[in-house]
């Protein structure tokens, strides 16, 4: 395994930043889990910790996807990147901007008055979930993403190959950039605030990001099992097509109870019920394509790719569809059921996707012929088993909350602090298990290809 | 199906559904203002306070947010405004068990924030959050409620107080209050809580003398 174009090496810069932020995300996640048990644990309050937890997640996945794109586009276009120095500039500018935003969050966490509005704009934290980044950072983020898209587009223009994979990938990334804009203006009405906020959040994770995932899945299937381009691209179009057909109007499942008209109950209920279907196609696609594969060199890459397809369906699909009908969502909306869905969906759909891309492209970037995949498997099982149990404990907490608070009318705090305490304790324990998995992965990331090659390239299969 | 046909289906189909989505968005935007009260300067100032302190980092509103602390959509319906103001400025002075930290919310900011929360409680949310089934059922297992029990419900005492595990946790538990207090103390306390409990966050019970007596009669049965 080796790269054909030197500029593909830029991907490793982005991966490294992503991996570091992944570790940060999980460490602050454990602090947050402990704050469910002891609310005053740690010098920063829960709101700051949670902001760091979800922002680190979004940013590391985005930088991971950027790195993957810088790898895929030269390969698909069969040429060097249009400008490597500009790509490096984009990388360092992103790192500086993100670091500044994080320092701002911590400063505000220590001194809330530091976030007092200046000319009607809060300077450190916008106080809007997921898009807490202040307005000046929004502008920098948009510039960075535009620069990133521009470099990739110019690269594609050099050879004009227009393959389906890179076209879909860049298409998804362009929608991603456009859908950031509805979160960048102030509205006096909290209803309109949340209406446009869902354009960003929903049309990212259940629209643009799934399109990107579809394109990368096709690329990975070609890479690890040598699947034929015509076949994977056709299925890719069908999958991402259904993602958009169901996902766009599926946004309606966020417009049931926020002050929006009643017809959204019908639109959201019908279309979001269909959202798991394209994710099921992807699972079927992954199995069908890989079942016949023999002599797979990169077994870790194959493993993560198939696992991504499965947990995308389970986390984003199944765990979403169980509470998507208005009749059920009326009782579960705003409870821990949503938290459970969020965790498994992000893990399956995007964490495993970026890790799979890393395991498929990093050996080539480092020019490694064969690598010992044992750490890759260890970290996979530590992370996956822990995440499944984290999600089961939060789902249990959510069911207790729905029953006791929503149906019986008990107080929120009584349910959280008494009846759900065991779930919080178990969740924190499994969180440590997840951290162990991440730790193994981080070690593997930094050491892959830098150790002596294993004496036997592949251990004989025992069946 | 050829690859080109699949690609065109993807692109044109996505544009088709996005066009429908845009149409619905346009229609919704025209209807939103009629489904909510007017936004005054104070409500808007309160929204800025909401963002400034990153309230959504712990709470949910209209069901969206962080699930770490109670949903605030109906906060002003559930708790007296005087209590809320005191709680916002110094949570532990209003409820010693509160886990919310003192954020430094100023007097004026608290008023604005309460106006903002009050606006949210009046938005037409298609019936969300639903009334809990048990609380809505009123009498339990066919047993007729006493006058005092009915008053306890209609005055909203359960929003803050707990009896046999049902109710709020911001005020003291009342499951055995009858063993601790006598009738005269209870009646006097209902009329003016601060006279009996120093720094009490409880509002005065605004009800006719006869109702206050019936409520006290119910309280002393709790032993």
mmCIF file of N, CA, C and O in Angstrom, chain A residues 43 286 457:
data_model
loop_
_atom_site.group_PDB
_atom_site.id
_atom_site.type_symbol
_atom_site.label_atom_id
_atom_site.label_comp_id
_atom_site.label_asym_id
_atom_site.label_seq_id
_atom_site.Cartn_x
_atom_site.Cartn_y
_atom_site.Cartn_z
ATOM 1 N N UNK A 43 -14.351 21.949 38.030
ATOM 2 C CA UNK A 43 -14.404 23.411 38.107
ATOM 3 C C UNK A 43 -15.312 24.034 37.050
ATOM 4 O O UNK A 43 -15.834 25.119 37.247
ATOM 5 N N UNK A 286 -23.002 -3.364 1.837
ATOM 6 C CA UNK A 286 -21.704 -3.718 2.415
ATOM 7 C C UNK A 286 -21.540 -5.227 2.501
ATOM 8 O O UNK A 286 -20.484 -5.769 2.168
ATOM 9 N N UNK A 457 2.851 -11.825 7.822
ATOM 10 C CA UNK A 457 2.009 -10.699 7.444
ATOM 11 C C UNK A 457 0.558 -10.920 7.844
ATOM 12 O O UNK A 457 -0.124 -10.009 8.233
#
